[in-house]
XYZ file of C-alpha atoms in Angstrom:
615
model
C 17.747 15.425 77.634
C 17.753 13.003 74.741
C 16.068 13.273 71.844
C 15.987 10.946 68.682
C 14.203 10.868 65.503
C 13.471 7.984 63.168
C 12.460 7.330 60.007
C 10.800 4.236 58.328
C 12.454 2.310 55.172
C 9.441 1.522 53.565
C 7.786 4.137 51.734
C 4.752 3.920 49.195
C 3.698 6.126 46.375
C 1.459 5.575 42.933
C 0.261 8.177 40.355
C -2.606 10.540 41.267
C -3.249 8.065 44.753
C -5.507 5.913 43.327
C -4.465 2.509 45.221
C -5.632 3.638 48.087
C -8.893 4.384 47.518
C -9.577 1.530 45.563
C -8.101 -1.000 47.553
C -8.277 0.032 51.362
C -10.481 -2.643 52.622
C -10.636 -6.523 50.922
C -12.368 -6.679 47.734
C -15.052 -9.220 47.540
C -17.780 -9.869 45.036
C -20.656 -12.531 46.177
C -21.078 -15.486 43.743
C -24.195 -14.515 41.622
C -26.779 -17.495 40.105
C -25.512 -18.777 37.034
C -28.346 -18.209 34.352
C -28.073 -18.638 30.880
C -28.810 -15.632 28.025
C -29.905 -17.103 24.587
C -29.714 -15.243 21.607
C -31.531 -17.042 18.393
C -30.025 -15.345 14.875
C -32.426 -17.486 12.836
C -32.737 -21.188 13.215
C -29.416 -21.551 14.944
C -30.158 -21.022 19.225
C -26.541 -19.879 21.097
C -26.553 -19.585 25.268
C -23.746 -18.620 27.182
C -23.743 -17.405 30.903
C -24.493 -13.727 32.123
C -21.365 -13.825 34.184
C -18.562 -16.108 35.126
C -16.590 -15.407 38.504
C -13.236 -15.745 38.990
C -10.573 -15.082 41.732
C -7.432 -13.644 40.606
C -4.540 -16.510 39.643
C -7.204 -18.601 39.120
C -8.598 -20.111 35.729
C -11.997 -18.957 33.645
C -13.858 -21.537 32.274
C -16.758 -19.991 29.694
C -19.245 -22.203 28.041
C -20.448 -21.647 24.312
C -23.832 -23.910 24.037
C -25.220 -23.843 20.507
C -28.603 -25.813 19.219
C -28.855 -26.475 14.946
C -31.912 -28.016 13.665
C -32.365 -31.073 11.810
C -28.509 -32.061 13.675
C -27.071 -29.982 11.516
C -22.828 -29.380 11.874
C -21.400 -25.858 12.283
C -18.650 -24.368 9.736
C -17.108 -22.506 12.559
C -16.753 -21.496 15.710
C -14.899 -17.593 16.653
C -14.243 -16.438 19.919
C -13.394 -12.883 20.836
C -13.086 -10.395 23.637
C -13.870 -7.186 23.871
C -11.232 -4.341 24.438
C -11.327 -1.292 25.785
C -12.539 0.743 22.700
C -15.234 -1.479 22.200
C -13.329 -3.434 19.176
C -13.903 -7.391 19.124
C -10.596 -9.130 18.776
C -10.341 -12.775 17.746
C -8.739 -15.234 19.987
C -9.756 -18.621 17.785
C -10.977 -19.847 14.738
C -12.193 -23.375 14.889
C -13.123 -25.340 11.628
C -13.574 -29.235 10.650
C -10.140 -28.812 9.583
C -8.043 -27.453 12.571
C -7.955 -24.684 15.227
C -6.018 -21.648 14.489
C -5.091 -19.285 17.639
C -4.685 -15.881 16.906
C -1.983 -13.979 17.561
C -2.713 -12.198 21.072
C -1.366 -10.943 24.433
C -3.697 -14.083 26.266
C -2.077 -16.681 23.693
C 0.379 -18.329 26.715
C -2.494 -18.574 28.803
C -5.849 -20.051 26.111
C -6.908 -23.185 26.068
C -10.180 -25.043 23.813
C -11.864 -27.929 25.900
C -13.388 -31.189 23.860
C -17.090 -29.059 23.742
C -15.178 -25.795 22.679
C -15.568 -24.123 26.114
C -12.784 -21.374 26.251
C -10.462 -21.701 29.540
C -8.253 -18.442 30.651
C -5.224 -19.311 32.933
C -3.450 -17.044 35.531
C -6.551 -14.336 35.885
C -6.031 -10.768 36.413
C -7.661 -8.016 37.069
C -7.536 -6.791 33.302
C -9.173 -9.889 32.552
C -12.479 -8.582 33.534
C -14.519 -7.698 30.017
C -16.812 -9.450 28.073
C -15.916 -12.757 26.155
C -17.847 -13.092 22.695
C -18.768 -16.455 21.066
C -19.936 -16.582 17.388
C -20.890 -20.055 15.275
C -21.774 -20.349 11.740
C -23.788 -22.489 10.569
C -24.245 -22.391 6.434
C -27.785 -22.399 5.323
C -29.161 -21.479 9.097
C -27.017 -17.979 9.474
C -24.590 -17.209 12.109
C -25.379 -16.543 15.817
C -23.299 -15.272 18.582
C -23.736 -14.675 22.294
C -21.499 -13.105 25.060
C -20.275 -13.459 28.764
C -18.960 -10.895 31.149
C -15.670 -11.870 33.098
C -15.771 -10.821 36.864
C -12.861 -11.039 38.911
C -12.213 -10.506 42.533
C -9.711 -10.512 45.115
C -10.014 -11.624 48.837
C -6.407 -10.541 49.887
C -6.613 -7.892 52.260
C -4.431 -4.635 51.677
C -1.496 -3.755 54.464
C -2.961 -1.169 56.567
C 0.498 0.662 57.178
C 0.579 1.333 53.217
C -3.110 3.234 53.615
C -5.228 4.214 56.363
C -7.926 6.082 55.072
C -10.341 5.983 52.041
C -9.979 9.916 51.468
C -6.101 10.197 51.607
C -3.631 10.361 49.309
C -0.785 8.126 49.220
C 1.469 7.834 52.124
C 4.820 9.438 51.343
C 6.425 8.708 54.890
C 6.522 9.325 58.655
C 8.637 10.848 60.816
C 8.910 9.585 64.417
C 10.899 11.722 67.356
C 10.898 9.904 70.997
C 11.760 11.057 74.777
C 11.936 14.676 73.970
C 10.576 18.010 76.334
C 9.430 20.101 75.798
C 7.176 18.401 72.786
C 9.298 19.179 69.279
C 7.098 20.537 66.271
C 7.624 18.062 63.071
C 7.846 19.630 59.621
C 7.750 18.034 55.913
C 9.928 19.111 52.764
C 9.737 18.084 49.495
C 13.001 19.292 47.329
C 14.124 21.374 50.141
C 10.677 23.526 49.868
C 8.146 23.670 53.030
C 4.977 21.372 52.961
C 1.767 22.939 54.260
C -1.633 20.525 54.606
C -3.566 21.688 51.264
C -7.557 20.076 51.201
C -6.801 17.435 48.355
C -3.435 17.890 48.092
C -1.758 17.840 51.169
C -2.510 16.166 54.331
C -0.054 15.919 57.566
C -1.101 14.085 60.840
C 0.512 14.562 63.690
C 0.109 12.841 66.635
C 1.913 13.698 70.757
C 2.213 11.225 72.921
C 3.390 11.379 76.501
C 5.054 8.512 77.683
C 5.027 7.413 81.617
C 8.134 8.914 82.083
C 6.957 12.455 81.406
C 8.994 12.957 77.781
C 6.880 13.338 74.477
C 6.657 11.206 71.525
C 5.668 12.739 68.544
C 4.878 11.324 65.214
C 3.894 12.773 61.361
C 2.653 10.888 58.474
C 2.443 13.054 55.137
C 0.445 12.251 52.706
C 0.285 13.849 48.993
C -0.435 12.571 45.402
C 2.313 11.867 43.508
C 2.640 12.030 39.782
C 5.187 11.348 36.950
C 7.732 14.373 37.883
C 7.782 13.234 41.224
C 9.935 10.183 40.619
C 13.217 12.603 41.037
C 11.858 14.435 44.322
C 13.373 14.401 47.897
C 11.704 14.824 50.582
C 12.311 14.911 54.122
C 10.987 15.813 57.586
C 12.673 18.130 60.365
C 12.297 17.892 63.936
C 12.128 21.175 65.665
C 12.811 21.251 69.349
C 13.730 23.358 72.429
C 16.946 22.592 74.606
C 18.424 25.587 76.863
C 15.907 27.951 76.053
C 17.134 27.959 72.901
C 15.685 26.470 69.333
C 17.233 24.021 67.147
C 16.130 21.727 64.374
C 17.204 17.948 62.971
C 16.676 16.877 59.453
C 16.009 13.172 58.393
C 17.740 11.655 55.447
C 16.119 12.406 52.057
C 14.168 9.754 50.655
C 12.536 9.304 46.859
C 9.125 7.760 46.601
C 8.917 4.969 44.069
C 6.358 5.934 41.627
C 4.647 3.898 39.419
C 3.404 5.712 36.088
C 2.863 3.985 32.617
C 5.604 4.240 29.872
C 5.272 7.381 27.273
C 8.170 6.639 24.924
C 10.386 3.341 23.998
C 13.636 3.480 22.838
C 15.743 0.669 21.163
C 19.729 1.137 20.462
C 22.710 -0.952 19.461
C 24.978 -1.410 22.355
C 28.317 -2.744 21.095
C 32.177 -2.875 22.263
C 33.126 -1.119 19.075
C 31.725 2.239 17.235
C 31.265 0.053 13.513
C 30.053 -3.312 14.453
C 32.030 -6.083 12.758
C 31.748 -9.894 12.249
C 32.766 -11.886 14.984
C 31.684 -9.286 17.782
C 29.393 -9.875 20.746
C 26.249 -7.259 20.166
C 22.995 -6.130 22.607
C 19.869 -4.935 21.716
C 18.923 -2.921 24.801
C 14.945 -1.866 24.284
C 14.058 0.942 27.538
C 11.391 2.673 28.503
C 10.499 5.407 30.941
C 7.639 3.844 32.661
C 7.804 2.413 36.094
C 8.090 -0.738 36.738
C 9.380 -1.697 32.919
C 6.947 -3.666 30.671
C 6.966 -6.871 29.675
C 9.098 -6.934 25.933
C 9.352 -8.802 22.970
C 12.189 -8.736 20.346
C 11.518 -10.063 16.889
C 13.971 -9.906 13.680
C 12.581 -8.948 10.168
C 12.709 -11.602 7.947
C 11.310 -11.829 4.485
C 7.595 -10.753 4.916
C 7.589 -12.017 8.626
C 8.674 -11.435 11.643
C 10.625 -14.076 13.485
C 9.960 -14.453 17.658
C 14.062 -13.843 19.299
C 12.199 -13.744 22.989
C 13.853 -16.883 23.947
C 17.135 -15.138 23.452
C 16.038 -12.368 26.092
C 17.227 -12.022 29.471
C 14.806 -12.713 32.078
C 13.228 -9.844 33.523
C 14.976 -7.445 31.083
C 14.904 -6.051 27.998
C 18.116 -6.907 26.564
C 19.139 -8.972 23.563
C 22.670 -10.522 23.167
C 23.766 -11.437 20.034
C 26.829 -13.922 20.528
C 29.727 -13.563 17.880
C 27.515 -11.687 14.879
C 27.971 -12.244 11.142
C 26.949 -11.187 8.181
C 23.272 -13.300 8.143
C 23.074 -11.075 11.645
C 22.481 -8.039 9.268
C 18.555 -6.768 9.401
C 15.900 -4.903 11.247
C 14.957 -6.279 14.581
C 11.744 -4.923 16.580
C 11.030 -4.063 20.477
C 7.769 -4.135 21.575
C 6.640 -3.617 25.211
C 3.257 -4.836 26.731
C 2.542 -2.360 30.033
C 0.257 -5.517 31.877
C -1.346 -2.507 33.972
C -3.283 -0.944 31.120
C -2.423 -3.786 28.495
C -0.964 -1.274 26.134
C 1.887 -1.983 23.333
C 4.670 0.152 22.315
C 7.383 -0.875 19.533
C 10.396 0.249 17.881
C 12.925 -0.757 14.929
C 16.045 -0.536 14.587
C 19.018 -1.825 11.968
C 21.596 -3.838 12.666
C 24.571 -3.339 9.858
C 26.884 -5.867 10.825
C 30.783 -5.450 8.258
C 32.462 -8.640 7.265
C 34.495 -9.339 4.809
C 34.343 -12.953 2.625
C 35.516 -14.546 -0.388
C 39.257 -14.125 0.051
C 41.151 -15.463 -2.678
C 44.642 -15.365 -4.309
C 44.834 -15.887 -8.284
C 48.548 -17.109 -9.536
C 49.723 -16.268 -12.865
C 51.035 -17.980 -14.164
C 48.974 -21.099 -13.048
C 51.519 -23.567 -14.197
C 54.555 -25.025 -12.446
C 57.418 -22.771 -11.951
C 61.160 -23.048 -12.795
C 63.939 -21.533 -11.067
C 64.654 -18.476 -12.745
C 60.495 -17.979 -13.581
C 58.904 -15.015 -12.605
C 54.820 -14.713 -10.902
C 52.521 -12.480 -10.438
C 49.775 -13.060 -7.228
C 46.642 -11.159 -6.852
C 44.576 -11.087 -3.997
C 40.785 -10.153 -3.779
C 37.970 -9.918 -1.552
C 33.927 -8.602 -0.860
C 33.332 -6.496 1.801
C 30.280 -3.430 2.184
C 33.426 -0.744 2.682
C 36.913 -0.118 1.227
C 39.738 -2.777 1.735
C 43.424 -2.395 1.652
C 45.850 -4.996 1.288
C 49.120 -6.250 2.305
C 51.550 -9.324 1.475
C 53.415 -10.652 4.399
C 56.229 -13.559 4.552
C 55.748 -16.383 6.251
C 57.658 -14.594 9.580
C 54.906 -12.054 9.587
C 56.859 -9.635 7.633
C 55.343 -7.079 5.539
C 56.683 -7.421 1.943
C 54.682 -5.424 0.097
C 51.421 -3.144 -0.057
C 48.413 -3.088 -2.491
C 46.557 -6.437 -3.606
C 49.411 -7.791 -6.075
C 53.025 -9.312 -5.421
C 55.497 -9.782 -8.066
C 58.229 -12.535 -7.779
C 60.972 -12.536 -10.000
C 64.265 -14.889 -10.986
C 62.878 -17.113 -8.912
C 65.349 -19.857 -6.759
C 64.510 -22.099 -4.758
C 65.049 -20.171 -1.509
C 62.179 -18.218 -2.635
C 60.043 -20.936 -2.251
C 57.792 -20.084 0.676
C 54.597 -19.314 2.269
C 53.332 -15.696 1.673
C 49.760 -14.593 3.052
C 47.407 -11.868 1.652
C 46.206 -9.605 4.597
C 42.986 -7.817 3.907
C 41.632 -4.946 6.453
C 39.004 -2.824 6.266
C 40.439 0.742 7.509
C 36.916 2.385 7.878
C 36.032 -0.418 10.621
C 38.546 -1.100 13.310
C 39.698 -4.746 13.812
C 37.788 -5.598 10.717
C 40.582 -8.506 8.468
C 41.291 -11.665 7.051
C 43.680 -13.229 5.721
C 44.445 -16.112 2.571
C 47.547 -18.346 2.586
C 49.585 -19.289 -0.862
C 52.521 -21.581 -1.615
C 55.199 -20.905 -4.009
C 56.739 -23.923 -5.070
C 59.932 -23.359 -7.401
C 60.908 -27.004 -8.993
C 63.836 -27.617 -10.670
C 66.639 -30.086 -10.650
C 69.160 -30.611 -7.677
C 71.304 -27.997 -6.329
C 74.428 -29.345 -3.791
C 74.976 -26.633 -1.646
C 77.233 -27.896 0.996
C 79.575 -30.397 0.715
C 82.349 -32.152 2.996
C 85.541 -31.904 0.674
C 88.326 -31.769 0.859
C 88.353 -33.872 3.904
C 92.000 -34.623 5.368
C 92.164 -38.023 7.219
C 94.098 -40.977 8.150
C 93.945 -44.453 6.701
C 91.633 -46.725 8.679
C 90.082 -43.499 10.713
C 86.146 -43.619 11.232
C 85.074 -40.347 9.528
C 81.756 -38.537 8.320
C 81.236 -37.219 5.260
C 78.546 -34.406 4.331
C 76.392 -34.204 1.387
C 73.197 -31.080 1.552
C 71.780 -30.728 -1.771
C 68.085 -28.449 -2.379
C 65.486 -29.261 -4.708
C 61.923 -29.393 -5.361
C 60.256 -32.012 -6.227
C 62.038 -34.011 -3.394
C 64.763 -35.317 -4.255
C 66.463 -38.754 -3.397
C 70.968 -38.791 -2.067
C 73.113 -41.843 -3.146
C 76.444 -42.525 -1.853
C 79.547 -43.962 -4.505
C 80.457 -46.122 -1.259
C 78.971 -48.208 1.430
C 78.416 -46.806 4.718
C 76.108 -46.122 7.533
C 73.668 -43.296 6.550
C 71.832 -40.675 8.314
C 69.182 -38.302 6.343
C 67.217 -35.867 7.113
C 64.831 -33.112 5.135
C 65.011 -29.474 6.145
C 62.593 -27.558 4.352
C 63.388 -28.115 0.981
C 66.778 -29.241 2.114
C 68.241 -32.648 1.991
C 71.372 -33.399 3.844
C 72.970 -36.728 4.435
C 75.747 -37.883 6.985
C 77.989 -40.988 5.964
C 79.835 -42.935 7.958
C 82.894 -44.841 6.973
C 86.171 -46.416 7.532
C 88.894 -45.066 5.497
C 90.988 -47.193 3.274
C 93.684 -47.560 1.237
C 90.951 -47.657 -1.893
C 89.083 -44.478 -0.444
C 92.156 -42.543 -0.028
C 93.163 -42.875 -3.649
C 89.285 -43.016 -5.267
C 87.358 -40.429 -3.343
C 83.550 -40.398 -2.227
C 80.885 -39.296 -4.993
C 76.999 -37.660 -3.463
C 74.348 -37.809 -6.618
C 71.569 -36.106 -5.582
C 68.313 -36.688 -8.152
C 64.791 -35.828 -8.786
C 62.305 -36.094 -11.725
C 63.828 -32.829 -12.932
C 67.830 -33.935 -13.570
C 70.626 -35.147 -11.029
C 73.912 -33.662 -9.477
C 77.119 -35.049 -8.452
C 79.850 -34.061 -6.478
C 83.457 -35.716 -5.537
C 84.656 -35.609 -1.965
C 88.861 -35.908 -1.725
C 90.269 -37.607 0.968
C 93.578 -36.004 1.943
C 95.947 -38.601 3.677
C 98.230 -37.705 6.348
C 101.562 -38.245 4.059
C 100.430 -36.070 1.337
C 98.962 -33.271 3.599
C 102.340 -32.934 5.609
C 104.071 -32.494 1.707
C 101.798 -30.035 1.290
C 102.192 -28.234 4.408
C 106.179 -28.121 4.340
C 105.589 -26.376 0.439
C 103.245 -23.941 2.281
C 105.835 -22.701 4.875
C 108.318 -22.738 2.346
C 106.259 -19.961 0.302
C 105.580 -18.428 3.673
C 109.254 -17.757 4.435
C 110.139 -16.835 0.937
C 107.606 -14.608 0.931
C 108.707 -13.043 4.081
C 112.434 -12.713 2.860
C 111.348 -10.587 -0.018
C 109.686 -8.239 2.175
C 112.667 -7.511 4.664
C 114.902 -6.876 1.761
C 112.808 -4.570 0.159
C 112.065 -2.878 3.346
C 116.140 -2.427 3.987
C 116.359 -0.933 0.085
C 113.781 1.654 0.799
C 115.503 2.342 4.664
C 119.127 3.132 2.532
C 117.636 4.749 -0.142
C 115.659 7.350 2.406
C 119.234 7.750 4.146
C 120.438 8.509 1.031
C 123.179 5.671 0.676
C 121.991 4.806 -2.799
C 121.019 7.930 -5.221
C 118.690 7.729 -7.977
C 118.701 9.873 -11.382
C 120.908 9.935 -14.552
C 123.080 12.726 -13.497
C 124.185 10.642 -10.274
C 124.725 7.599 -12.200
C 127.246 9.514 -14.566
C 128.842 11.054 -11.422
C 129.795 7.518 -9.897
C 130.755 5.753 -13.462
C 133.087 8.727 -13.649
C 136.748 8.709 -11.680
C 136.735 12.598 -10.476
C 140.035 13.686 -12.562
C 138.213 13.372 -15.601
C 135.204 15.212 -14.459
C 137.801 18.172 -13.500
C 139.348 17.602 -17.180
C 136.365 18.460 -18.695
C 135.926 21.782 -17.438
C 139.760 23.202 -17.679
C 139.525 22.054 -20.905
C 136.209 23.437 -22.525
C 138.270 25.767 -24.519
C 139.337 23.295 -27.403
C 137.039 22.938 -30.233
C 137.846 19.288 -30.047
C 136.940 18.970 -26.495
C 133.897 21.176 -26.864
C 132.899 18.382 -29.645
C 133.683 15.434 -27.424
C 131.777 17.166 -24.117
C 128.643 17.927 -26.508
C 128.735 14.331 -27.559
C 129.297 13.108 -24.314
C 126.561 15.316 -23.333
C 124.224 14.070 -25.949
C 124.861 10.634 -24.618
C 123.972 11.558 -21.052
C 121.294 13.235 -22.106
C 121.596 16.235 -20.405
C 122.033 19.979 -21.158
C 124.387 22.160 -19.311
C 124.197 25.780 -19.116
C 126.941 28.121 -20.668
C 128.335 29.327 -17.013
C 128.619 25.969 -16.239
C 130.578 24.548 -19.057
C-alpha cells in the first residue's frame, strides 16, 4: 500500500498574526461628500475638506482655500502633517520670496500646485493622518485649517495565505494521499510536540476518502509567531499503520519568514586590510535586525553639515563602497534607516581613519654642482599620522642604506646615478612611497678605453676606438679624417673610426680629444706596422729562449750539487787546492816548532781551528 506525504513551498508568517485579521476580505471605503470645514482666526477665513480619499499608489491632492479682506496678500503659507504623537511637522514654507521644502521622509514624493494645493505621490497606507494648512496674514492674524487623509485598498487578499478572521497565521500544511488505514498527522516546532491551544494554537485536520477506498488526509497549523521565532523549525509527521504494525514519516523542516521591526542598527568598516590605508577600496556596511531591512541613508560629516552619499549606495542594500580612499576620505559618516511599516528612523556613526603618507621630499646638501672627488649628504622626509622608516635604494632596486639620510663620498663619475628614498609606514601594512633624486658628478673628460697600440698593415681598412666619460656631455674629435660612428652610453661616449692606413698614419699616429665646458683630454693611438712588429717579435723569442737556457743550467747545478759532485764549504775548498802529499806532510811533521808556526799560520789563513788530537 502506498503512502506519500507532501508539503507546500510557500509558507506565511507575521508578528503576533495581525495580517490576517486585518486583511482577510478586500478593504473598501465608500467615497464620502466632499464638504468644506472653515475655520475664521480673525478677519482671515481658511476652508479645507473634511476628508480626501485616496487608493493606495495613487496621488492626494488637498486644497488650502483662504479669504483676506480688503484683497489683502498673505506673508506665508505652512503646511504640516500630523505624526503619530500628535507633533505637527512642517513639510513647506511658502513666502513672496521662494518655497523652501523641509527636510522630510515625503520630500521625493511633495509637490505645490499654482493655487498652493499640496499633492502626495505613491500613497500608502501610512499616509493616512491629518494634513494641516496654516497662512499668515500680517495685520489680520494667522489662520489654519486641517484635512484627514483616507486611504483604501480594493486588492483582494490570497485566500491560501488566510482563511479565517479568528486564526492566527498559517505556518504550513501537511498533505498525506492513498493511505489505509487513515494516518494521524502531527505538528513540531523545534523538535517539541504541538497541541491546539485556544489563541495560540490551532490544527485542522481534514480525511478524505477517495473513490478508490484509500484516505487523504490533510493539516494546516496555525500559531502566532513573534520575533524569536525567526530561527524555529518546524515540521509535521505522518503516523500510519502497515502490517499491524506503527510507523511514522517526518517532512522536511521549514522556517517561517517573519516580519518584525528593527530594534538595533549597526554600522562597521569593512575593509581588505586591518589599518585602512590610502589607495584601498573601503565599505560601509549599515545592518539591522529587522525583517525585511529598512530603507537607509548614508551621509558624511562635513563642517557643520551633513552631506547626502545615497547615490553612492547599492540598490536595495545598505552598503557603501568607497573606491580607492585618501586622505580627504578621513571623517564621520552616518547610517540611518527608515522602517516604511511604522515610519520609524534609526542612525549610527562611525569614523573612518584613512593613513597616507604625503609630502615626500629629498633635500641635497650641498645644493650646488658637484665635482668629482665632492662629497653629499641627502635627506629624505615625509608627513604621515604614524611612524615612518626609511630606506635608500639604487637605481637596480638595491637597498643601500637605512634611516632617512645617505652620505656620498669621493665622488666619480660612476657614482653618478639615480637613488630613490623609500618611505613605509611599519604600523600599517602596504602603507609607502617613494621620491626619486639624481646625482650628477661634472667634471672634465675622463678616456677610459682606448684602441692603442693597434698593429696593422699599410693600406688595411681598420677601426679605431676612442670611450671617454664625462658630465656635462662632452663632444670626441678625431686628429684624422675618417668615417665616424658615436654613440652615448649613460654618461659614456664612445666613438668608432674608420680609416685606411697609410704610409703618413703609420709613422704619425691617431689623436681622440675628448672636451666639455669643464677641460679636454687627449690620447695617441700607435699604429704598429707589420715590419716593425715582426722585429719586435724575433727580440721577444730571443729573451724567451735565453731565458729558458738560464733555467736548465741552473737546474743541472742544483741536480750535481744534490749528488754531491760539487762540495760547498771552506774546508772542502782547501782539501781540493791541496795535492794530498802535503796534506800528509803536515801531520808527520807537527812536531817542529817551525812547522807548528807555518800550520798555525796556514791555519789562520783558512780560518779554521783544529783540535789538539787532530794536529
Amino acid at each position: 500500500m502506498a503512502q506519500d506525504m507532501a508539503l507546500p513551498h510557500s509558507f506565511w508568517g507575521m508578528e503576533m498574526g495581525t495580517g490576517c485579521a486585518q486583511t482577510q476580505f478586500p478593504i473598501h471605503c465608500a467615497p464620502s461628500s466632499k464638504f468644506c470645514l472653515t475655520a475664521t482666526a480673525s478677519r482671515l477665513e481658511i476652508s479645507m475638506p473634511a476628508v480626501v480619499e485616496v487608493e493606495v499608489g495613487g496621488t492626494a491632492r488637498i486644497e488650502c482655500n483662504f479669504n483676506i479682506p480688503e484683497n489683502a496678500s498673505y506673508t506665508y503659507i505652512d503646511w504640516f502633517y500630523v505624526d503619530r504623537s500628535n507633533k505637527q511637522v512642517r513639510l513647506y514654507h511658502i513666502t513672496d520670496s521662494g518655497v523652501r521644502e523641509d527636510e522630510t521622509d515625503y520630500k521625493q514624493r511633495l509637490s505645490l500646485g499654482e493655487d498652493k494645493a499640496l499633492s502626495i505621490s505613491r500613497v500608502t497606507v501610512q499616509d493616512a493622518r491629518i494634513f494641516m494648512c496654516q497662512v499668515g496674514a500680517g495685520s489680520y492674524g494667522v489662520g489654519e485649517n486641517s484635512t484627514e487623509l483616507s486611504v483604501y485598498s480594493e486588492l483582494p487578499v490570497n485566500p491560501n495565505l488566510c482563511s479565517w478572521l479568528s486564526l492566527p497565521p498559517q505556518i504550513a500544511k501537511c498533505v498525506s494521499k492513498n493511505g489505509f488505514p487513515p494516518p494521524n498527522i502531527t505538528w513540531h516546532k523545534n523538535g517539541e510536540q504541538l497541541h491546539s491551544r485556544e489563541n495560540q494554537v490551532t490544527i485542522q485536520s481534514t480525511l478524505t476518502r477517495e473513490s478508490s477506498g484509500l484516505y487523504t488526509a490533510s493539516s494546516t497549523l496555525y500559531a502566532p509567531v513573534t520575533r524569536e521565532d525567526r530561527h524555529s523549525h518546524y515540521h509535521c509527521t505522518v503516523h500510519y499503520w502497515l502490517r499491524g504494525q506503527r510507523h511514522s514519516l517526518d517532512s522536511r523542516r521549514v522556517k517561517v519568514n517573519v516580519f518584525y521591526p528593527a530594534e538595533h542598527l549597526k554600522l562597521k568598516v569593512v575593509s581588505s586590510s586591518a589599518l585602512v590605508k590610502e589607495g584601498d577600496n573601503v565599505q560601509l556596511v549599515c545592518e539591522t535586525d529587522g525583517n525585511p531591512q529598512p530603507v537607509f541613508s548614508f551621509y558624511k560629516k562635513t563642517m557643520d553639515e551633513w552631506q547626502d552619499l545615497s547615490s553612492l549606495v547599492e540598490p536595495d542594500s545598505g552598503v557603501l563602497n568607497l573606491h580607492d580612499v585618501n586622505k580627504s576620505s578621513s571623517g564621520t559618516y552616518r547610517c540611518q534607516s527608515l522602517d516604511l511599516d511604522d515610519m520609524s528612523q534609526k542612525e549610527e556613526d562611525v569614523d573612518l581613519v584613512v593613513n597616507y603618507i604625503e609630502g615626500v621630499h629629498v633635500k641635497m646638501e650641498p645644493s650646488s654642482k658637484l665635482r668629482e672627488g665632492d662629497s653629499v649628504k641627502l635627506s629624505c622626509g615625509a608627513h604621515s599620522p604614524v611612524a615612518l622608516k626609511y630606506q635608500w635604494r639604487d637605481e637596480k632596486g638595491e637597498m643601500v642604506v637605512e634611516g632617512h639620510q645617505l652620505l656620498l663620498s669621493n665622488l666619480t663619475f660612476e657614482t653618478s646615478k639615480n637613488f630613490s628614498c623609500k618611505v613605509m609606514a611599519p604600523s600599517v601594512p602596504g602603507l609607502e612611497q617613494s621620491k626619486k633624486v639624481s646625482v650628477a658628478v661634472e667634471g672634465k673628460p675622463r678616456i677610459v678605453a682606448i684602441s692603442s697600440p693597434l698593429y696593422v698593415r699599410q693600406d688595411d681598412v681598420v677601426n679605431l676606438t676612442c670611450k671617454a666619460i664625462a658630465f656635462p656631455r662632452p663632444t670626441l674629435q678625431w686628429s684624422i679624417n675618417g668615417t665616424a660612428h658615436e654613440y652615448m652610453d649613460n654618461q659614456h661616449i664612445a666613438s668608432n673610426l674608420t680609416v685606411r692606413v697609410s704610409h703618413d698614419l703609420l709613422q704619425a699616429g691617431a689623436m681622440c680629444r675628448v672636451s666639455n665646458s669643464l677641460g679636454v683630454s687627449e690620447e695617441h693611438i700607435q699604429l704598429v706596422g707589420e715590419s716593425t712588429a715582426e722585429s719586435q717579435g724575433v727580440i721577444i723569442m730571443a729573451i724567451i729562449v735565453a731565458i729558458l737556457v738560464v733555467a736548465v743550467l741552473g737546474a743541472v747545478i742544483y741536480f750535481l750539487h744534490k749528488k754531491g759532485k760539487i762540495p760547498c764549504g771552506r774546508a772542502r775548498k782547501q782539501d781540493i787546492t791541496k795535492p794530498e802529499a802535503r796534506k800528509d806532510k803536515i801531520v808527520v811533521e807537527v812536531k817542529s816548532d817551525k812547522l807548528s808556526e807555518e800550520a798555525g799560520l796556514l791555519q789562520g789563513a783558512n780560518g779554521e781551528k783544529r783540535a789538539a788530537a787532530d794536529q
